[in-house]
Coordinates of C-alpha atoms and ligand atoms in Angstrom, one line a residue:
M18 CA 0.0 0.0 0.0
G19 CA 1.3 3.4 -0.9
V20 CA 1.8 6.4 1.4
R21 CA -1.6 7.8 2.5
W22 CA -1.9 11.5 3.2
G23 CA -4.8 11.6 5.6
I24 CA -5.3 14.5 7.9
E25 CA -3.2 12.8 10.5
S26 CA -0.2 12.8 8.2
P27 CA 2.4 15.3 9.6
H28 CA 3.7 16.1 6.2
P29 CA 0.9 16.6 3.7
P30 CA 2.3 16.8 0.1
T31 CA 2.7 20.2 -1.5
P32 CA -0.5 21.2 -3.3
H33 CA -0.5 20.6 -7.1
P34 CA 0.5 23.8 -8.8
H35 CA -2.7 23.8 -10.8
S36 CA -5.0 23.4 -7.8
R37 CA -5.1 27.2 -7.3
C38 CA -8.4 27.4 -5.5
C39 CA -11.0 30.0 -6.5
C40 CA -12.7 29.7 -3.1
E41 CA -10.5 29.2 -0.1
P42 CA -11.1 30.3 3.4
T43 CA -7.9 31.4 5.0
P44 CA -6.7 28.6 7.3
D45 CA -6.2 31.3 10.0
C46 CA -9.8 32.0 9.7
L47 CA -10.7 28.4 10.1
R48 CA -8.4 28.0 13.0
R49 CA -9.8 31.0 15.0
S50 CA -13.4 29.9 14.6
P51 CA -14.8 28.0 17.5
L52 CA -16.9 25.8 15.3
P53 CA -14.5 24.1 12.9
R54 CA -12.6 21.1 14.3
R55 CA -10.3 18.6 12.7
L56 CA -11.6 15.1 12.7
A57 CA -9.5 12.4 14.2
I58 CA -10.1 9.5 11.9
R59 CA -8.6 6.2 11.2
D60 CA -7.0 5.3 8.0
P61 CA -10.0 4.4 5.8
L62 CA -8.0 2.3 3.5
M63 CA -6.9 -0.4 5.8
N64 CA -9.9 -2.5 5.0
G65 CA -9.9 -2.2 1.2
P66 CA -12.4 0.0 -0.7
F67 CA -13.9 2.5 1.6
F68 CA -17.3 2.5 -0.2
G69 CA -18.6 -0.3 -2.4
R70 CA -20.3 1.9 -5.0
L71 CA -19.8 5.6 -5.6
A72 CA -22.4 7.5 -7.6
L73 CA -21.3 10.8 -9.1
I74 CA -24.0 13.1 -10.3
G75 CA -22.2 15.6 -12.5
V76 CA -18.7 14.9 -13.9
G77 CA -17.3 18.4 -14.4
L78 CA -14.2 19.7 -12.8
I79 CA -15.1 18.5 -9.3
G80 CA -17.0 15.3 -10.1
S81 CA -14.3 14.1 -12.5
S82 CA -11.5 15.0 -10.1
I83 CA -13.3 12.9 -7.4
A84 CA -13.6 10.0 -9.9
R85 CA -9.9 10.2 -10.8
A86 CA -8.7 10.5 -7.3
A87 CA -11.0 7.9 -5.8
R88 CA -9.9 5.4 -8.4
A89 CA -6.2 6.3 -8.0
Q90 CA -6.5 5.8 -4.3
K91 CA -8.7 2.7 -4.5
L92 CA -11.3 4.3 -2.2
V93 CA -14.3 2.7 -3.9
G94 CA -15.2 -0.6 -5.4
S95 CA -16.9 0.9 -8.5
I96 CA -18.0 4.2 -9.8
V97 CA -21.2 5.0 -11.6
A98 CA -21.5 8.5 -13.1
T99 CA -24.0 10.6 -15.0
A100 CA -24.4 14.2 -16.3
R101 CA -27.2 16.3 -17.7
S102 CA -26.1 16.1 -21.4
A103 CA -25.4 13.2 -23.6
K104 CA -22.3 15.0 -24.7
T105 CA -20.8 15.1 -21.2
R106 CA -21.8 11.5 -20.5
R107 CA -20.1 10.4 -23.7
R108 CA -17.0 12.3 -22.8
A109 CA -17.0 10.7 -19.3
M110 CA -17.1 7.4 -21.0
E111 CA -14.3 8.2 -23.4
L112 CA -12.1 9.4 -20.5
G113 CA -12.9 6.2 -18.6
L114 CA -14.0 8.2 -15.6
A115 CA -16.4 5.6 -14.3
D116 CA -17.1 1.9 -14.5
Q117 CA -20.6 2.7 -15.7
V118 CA -22.0 5.9 -17.2
V119 CA -25.8 6.0 -17.0
E120 CA -28.4 8.3 -18.5
T121 CA -30.4 9.4 -15.5
N122 CA -29.7 10.6 -12.0
A123 CA -32.2 8.0 -10.7
A124 CA -30.3 5.1 -12.3
A125 CA -27.0 6.4 -11.0
V126 CA -27.8 6.2 -7.4
E127 CA -29.4 2.7 -7.5
G128 CA -27.3 0.5 -5.1
A129 CA -24.8 3.2 -4.3
D130 CA -23.6 3.6 -0.7
L131 CA -22.0 7.0 -1.4
V132 CA -23.7 9.5 -3.6
I133 CA -22.0 12.8 -4.4
V134 CA -23.9 15.5 -6.2
C135 CA -21.4 17.6 -8.2
I136 CA -23.5 20.1 -10.0
P137 CA -24.3 23.8 -9.8
V138 CA -25.9 24.6 -6.5
G139 CA -29.1 25.9 -8.1
Q140 CA -29.9 22.4 -9.4
C141 CA -29.4 20.5 -6.1
G142 CA -33.0 20.7 -4.9
A143 CA -34.5 19.3 -8.1
V144 CA -31.9 16.6 -8.3
A145 CA -32.5 15.5 -4.6
R146 CA -36.2 15.2 -5.5
E147 CA -35.3 13.1 -8.5
I148 CA -33.0 10.7 -6.8
A149 CA -34.8 10.3 -3.4
P150 CA -37.0 7.3 -4.3
H151 CA -34.0 5.4 -5.7
L152 CA -31.5 5.8 -2.8
A153 CA -30.3 2.7 -1.0
P154 CA -31.2 2.7 2.7
G155 CA -28.1 3.7 4.8
A156 CA -26.5 5.5 1.8
I157 CA -24.5 8.7 2.4
V158 CA -25.7 11.5 0.2
S159 CA -23.4 14.5 -0.1
D160 CA -22.6 17.3 -2.4
V161 CA -19.7 19.6 -3.2
G162 CA -21.5 22.9 -3.6
S163 CA -19.7 26.2 -2.8
V164 CA -22.7 27.3 -0.7
K165 CA -23.9 25.1 2.1
A166 CA -27.0 26.5 4.0
Q167 CA -29.2 27.0 0.9
V168 CA -28.2 23.7 -0.6
A169 CA -29.1 21.9 2.6
R170 CA -32.4 23.7 2.7
D171 CA -33.0 22.7 -0.9
M172 CA -32.0 19.1 -0.7
A173 CA -32.9 17.9 2.8
P174 CA -36.7 18.0 2.6
H175 CA -36.7 15.6 -0.4
L176 CA -34.4 13.0 1.1
P177 CA -35.7 9.9 3.0
A178 CA -35.0 9.5 6.7
N179 CA -33.1 6.3 6.1
V180 CA -30.1 8.0 4.3
H181 CA -27.4 10.2 5.8
F182 CA -27.3 13.6 4.3
L183 CA -23.9 15.2 4.8
P184 CA -23.2 18.3 2.8
A185 CA -19.6 19.1 2.0
H186 CA -17.4 21.6 0.1
P187 CA -13.9 20.8 -1.2
V188 CA -12.2 24.2 -1.1
A189 CA -10.2 23.4 -4.3
G190 CA -10.8 24.3 -7.9
T191 CA -9.6 26.1 -11.0
E192 CA -11.3 28.4 -13.4
Y193 CA -11.9 25.5 -15.8
S194 CA -15.0 23.3 -16.1
G195 CA -16.1 20.0 -17.6
P196 CA -14.8 16.4 -17.4
D197 CA -11.5 17.2 -19.2
A198 CA -10.6 19.9 -16.6
G199 CA -10.4 17.5 -13.6
F200 CA -7.3 15.9 -12.2
A201 CA -6.6 13.4 -9.5
E202 CA -4.4 15.7 -7.4
L203 CA -6.9 18.6 -7.1
F204 CA -7.7 18.0 -3.5
I205 CA -4.3 17.3 -2.1
G206 CA -3.5 19.5 0.8
R207 CA -6.7 21.4 0.3
W208 CA -9.5 21.7 2.8
C209 CA -12.8 19.9 2.5
I210 CA -15.4 21.4 4.8
V211 CA -18.1 19.1 6.0
T212 CA -21.3 20.8 7.3
P213 CA -23.2 18.0 9.1
P214 CA -26.7 18.8 10.1
E215 CA -27.5 18.6 13.9
R216 CA -27.9 15.1 15.0
A217 CA -26.0 13.7 12.0
D218 CA -24.7 10.1 12.5
A219 CA -21.1 10.4 13.8
V220 CA -20.0 7.2 12.0
A221 CA -21.4 8.5 8.7
V222 CA -19.5 11.8 9.2
E223 CA -16.4 9.9 10.0
R224 CA -16.7 7.7 6.9
L225 CA -17.3 10.7 4.6
S226 CA -14.4 12.6 6.2
G227 CA -12.2 9.5 5.7
F228 CA -13.1 9.4 2.1
W229 CA -12.1 13.1 1.6
S230 CA -9.0 12.5 3.6
G231 CA -8.2 9.6 1.3
L232 CA -8.5 12.0 -1.7
G233 CA -5.8 14.0 -0.1
A234 CA -7.9 16.7 1.6
K235 CA -7.7 18.1 5.1
V236 CA -11.1 17.8 6.7
A237 CA -12.8 20.4 8.9
T238 CA -16.4 20.5 10.1
M239 CA -18.5 23.6 10.8
S240 CA -22.0 24.8 10.6
A241 CA -23.4 25.6 7.1
E242 CA -24.1 29.2 8.1
H243 CA -20.5 29.7 9.4
H244 CA -19.1 28.1 6.2
D245 CA -21.1 30.6 4.1
L246 CA -19.9 33.6 6.0
V247 CA -16.2 32.5 5.8
L248 CA -16.5 31.6 2.1
A249 CA -18.3 34.9 1.4
I250 CA -15.1 36.9 2.3
T251 CA -12.5 34.4 1.1
S252 CA -14.1 33.4 -2.2
H253 CA -17.4 34.8 -3.2
V254 CA -16.7 38.6 -2.7
P255 CA -13.3 38.2 -4.4
H256 CA -15.0 36.7 -7.4
L257 CA -17.5 39.5 -7.4
I258 CA -14.7 42.0 -7.4
A259 CA -12.9 40.2 -10.2
Y260 CA -16.1 40.0 -12.3
T261 CA -16.6 43.8 -11.7
I262 CA -13.1 45.0 -12.5
V263 CA -12.8 42.9 -15.7
G264 CA -16.3 44.1 -16.7
T265 CA -15.4 47.7 -16.0
A266 CA -12.3 47.4 -18.2
D267 CA -14.4 45.8 -20.9
D268 CA -16.8 48.7 -20.8
L269 CA -14.0 51.2 -21.6
S270 CA -13.9 52.5 -25.1
A271 CA -12.6 50.1 -27.7
V272 CA -9.2 51.8 -28.1
T273 CA -8.6 51.9 -24.4
R274 CA -9.8 48.3 -24.1
S275 CA -7.3 47.0 -26.5
E276 CA -4.6 48.8 -24.5
V277 CA -5.9 47.2 -21.3
L278 CA -5.5 43.8 -22.9
E279 CA -2.1 44.6 -24.4
Y280 CA -0.6 46.1 -21.3
S281 CA -2.4 44.0 -18.7
A282 CA -0.3 43.8 -15.6
G283 CA -0.1 40.9 -13.2
G284 CA -2.9 42.2 -11.0
F285 CA -5.4 42.6 -13.9
R286 CA -4.4 39.2 -15.4
D287 CA -5.1 37.5 -12.1
F288 CA -8.5 39.1 -12.0
T289 CA -9.2 37.9 -15.5
R290 CA -8.3 34.3 -14.4
I291 CA -10.8 34.5 -11.6
A292 CA -13.4 36.2 -13.8
A293 CA -13.1 33.3 -16.3
S294 CA -14.8 31.0 -13.8
D295 CA -18.0 29.3 -14.8
P296 CA -20.9 31.7 -15.2
T297 CA -23.6 29.2 -14.2
M298 CA -21.7 28.1 -11.1
W299 CA -21.1 31.6 -9.9
R300 CA -24.5 33.0 -10.7
D301 CA -25.9 30.2 -8.5
V302 CA -23.3 30.9 -5.7
F303 CA -24.3 34.5 -5.4
L304 CA -28.0 33.8 -5.5
A305 CA -27.6 31.0 -2.9
N306 CA -25.3 32.9 -0.5
K307 CA -27.1 36.2 -0.6
T308 CA -26.9 36.9 3.1
G309 CA -23.2 36.1 3.5
V310 CA -22.2 37.9 0.3
L311 CA -24.1 41.1 1.1
E312 CA -22.8 41.2 4.7
M313 CA -19.2 41.0 3.5
L314 CA -19.8 43.2 0.6
N315 CA -21.1 46.0 2.9
R316 CA -17.9 45.7 5.0
F317 CA -15.8 45.7 1.9
N318 CA -17.5 48.8 0.5
R319 CA -17.0 50.7 3.8
D320 CA -13.3 49.8 3.8
L321 CA -12.9 50.8 0.1
A322 CA -14.5 54.1 0.8
K323 CA -12.0 54.7 3.6
L324 CA -9.1 53.9 1.2
A325 CA -10.6 56.4 -1.3
Q326 CA -10.7 59.0 1.4
A327 CA -7.1 58.3 2.3
I328 CA -6.0 58.8 -1.3
E329 CA -8.1 62.0 -1.5
A330 CA -6.4 63.3 1.7
A331 CA -2.9 62.2 0.6
D332 CA -2.8 60.1 3.7
G333 CA 0.1 57.8 2.8
D334 CA 0.4 56.3 6.3
T335 CA -3.1 54.7 6.1
L336 CA -2.3 53.2 2.8
F337 CA 1.2 52.0 3.9
D338 CA -0.2 50.4 7.1
L339 CA -2.9 48.5 5.3
F340 CA -0.5 47.3 2.6
T341 CA 2.0 46.1 5.2
R342 CA -0.8 44.1 7.0
T343 CA -2.0 42.5 3.7
R344 CA 1.5 41.6 2.7
A345 CA 1.9 39.7 6.0
I346 CA -1.4 37.8 5.3
R347 CA 0.0 36.7 1.9
R348 CA 3.2 35.6 3.5
G349 CA 1.2 33.7 6.1
I350 CA -0.7 31.8 3.4
V351 CA 2.6 30.8 1.7
A352 CA 4.1 29.8 5.0
I353 CA 1.4 27.3 5.7
G354 CA 1.7 25.8 2.3
Q355 CA -1.6 27.0 0.8
D356 CA 0.2 28.7 -2.1
S357 CA 3.5 29.0 -3.8
A358 CA 6.0 31.7 -3.0
A359 CA 7.1 31.6 -6.7
P360 CA 6.9 35.0 -8.4
D361 CA 3.7 35.6 -10.3
F362 CA 1.8 33.2 -8.0
G363 CA 3.8 30.2 -9.3
R364 CA 2.1 30.1 -12.7
S365 CA 3.8 27.5 -14.8
R366 CA 4.9 28.5 -18.3
P367 CA 5.4 26.3 -21.3
T368 CA 9.1 27.2 -21.2
L369 CA 9.5 25.8 -17.7
A370 CA 10.0 22.2 -16.8
P371 CA 6.7 20.2 -16.7
S372 CA 5.0 19.8 -13.4
P373 CA 6.4 17.0 -11.3
V374 CA 2.8 15.7 -10.8
L375 CA 1.6 13.9 -13.9
R376 CA -1.9 14.7 -15.1
P377 CA -2.6 11.6 -17.1
Y378 CA -6.2 12.3 -17.7
A379 CA -6.0 16.1 -18.5
S380 CA -6.8 17.2 -22.0
E381 CA -4.3 18.9 -24.1
E382 CA -6.1 22.1 -23.7
Ligands
NAP17 P1 -18.8 21.9 -14.0 O1 -17.4 21.6 -14.4 O2 -19.5 22.9 -14.8 O3 -19.6 20.5 -14.0 C1 -21.0 20.5 -13.7 C2 -21.5 19.1 -14.0 O4 -22.8 19.0 -13.5 C3 -21.5 18.7 -15.5 O5 -21.2 17.4 -15.7 C4 -23.0 18.9 -15.8 O6 -23.4 18.1 -16.9 C5 -23.6 18.4 -14.5 N1 -25.0 18.8 -14.3 C6 -25.5 20.0 -14.3 N2 -26.9 20.0 -14.0 C7 -27.2 18.7 -13.8 C8 -28.3 18.0 -13.5 N3 -29.5 18.6 -13.3 N4 -28.3 16.6 -13.4 C9 -27.1 15.9 -13.6 N5 -26.0 16.6 -13.9 C10 -26.0 17.9 -14.0 O7 -18.9 22.4 -12.5 P2 -17.9 22.2 -11.3 O8 -16.8 23.2 -11.4 O9 -17.4 20.7 -11.2 O10 -18.8 22.6 -10.1 C11 -19.7 21.6 -9.5 C12 -20.0 22.0 -8.1 O11 -18.8 22.1 -7.4 C13 -20.7 23.4 -8.0 O12 -21.8 23.3 -7.1 C14 -19.7 24.3 -7.4 O13 -20.2 25.3 -6.6 C15 -18.8 23.3 -6.7 N6 -17.4 23.7 -6.5 C16 -16.7 24.2 -7.6 C17 -15.4 24.6 -7.5 C18 -14.7 25.2 -8.7 O14 -13.6 25.8 -8.5 N7 -15.1 25.0 -9.9 C19 -14.7 24.4 -6.3 C20 -15.4 23.8 -5.2 C21 -16.7 23.5 -5.4 P3 -23.4 18.8 -18.4 O15 -22.0 19.1 -18.7 O16 -24.1 17.8 -19.2 O17 -24.2 20.1 -18.2

């Protein structure tokens, strides 16, 4: 058996250079909160496959990465997958992502002891209603949505009492979508936040946490509401800012716009990367996390107004103090291994040596 990198491992591997998350809470934030706690779990792999049959509803970036990693780590006996369109299902088959690719969500969950819904959060309620009558008693039903409270409210009422509903959010991603975009190393060294409802079965929580740990993630638990507040500031509002700034640049007159593209500096380029994230996914995130996003956006607007005043008043000290503080935060993130210290955020270039971690399933794109 190979080395496992569960949460108990003292030396989790360096995150894959491509797993540059679009939605990460700062680990400091997670540490300070009274709610999150790390789970002490056993090595799930000691007894062979951790789950007999994994059903993946949706095989885009996240679903296909779970499929690849679960198979690579031998965490499941078999994988059955489905997606909304025939095109994606066909591609999943071509890529060999699952043992079986089926046409409907209902067929996918038949006989599965772990069901993970990997679709845009706005669809989760309807899919829960669709799969509910077909779920095996005792199955764990989870999701990967970037918003937790609304998804739980949408899904829970449809699910039967004899399954364990345990929402989760792997805080790992890229700006790419679809089955070709996934890779087995996506979750290594990243957080997966599980938000179990009150009175959730402890053994089921441990099994799901063990699964994510087996995929390489560090696991934390917290309430869905707390998750949404943390992610609002670490992920959702930053995405909103990126969408805004790139949109503003695009609204400039044509001549200036071409100059913006031509002379785009590192800061703007990084915003364009974030603003290239999937429109459906992010529309759903903002609609589902309205409360958290608006609360953090209000604070952000107040702070931005203060900075504008400082610039207006030529108050260099205020600017300098803030920039010193933010630089320390960046260094802290690098220090705990959540990002690379390489210049330009470690972006790999074709002229550099290839990544040491192979991506055997990734498309040429
Ligand atoms: P994605 O690459 O766009 O894939 C979405 C998948 O869901 C596709 O296979 C799609 O099938 C399928 N799908 C959509 N509606 C469906 C339905 N009603 N029934 C069955 N399948 C359906 O999206 P993703 O990036 O993997 O994101 C999936 C979830 O993960 C979202 O909830 C997102 O919030 C969360 N998440 C994303 C990231 C990230 O960085 N991307 C990170 C963490 C969590 P078709 O292709 O046929 O439409």
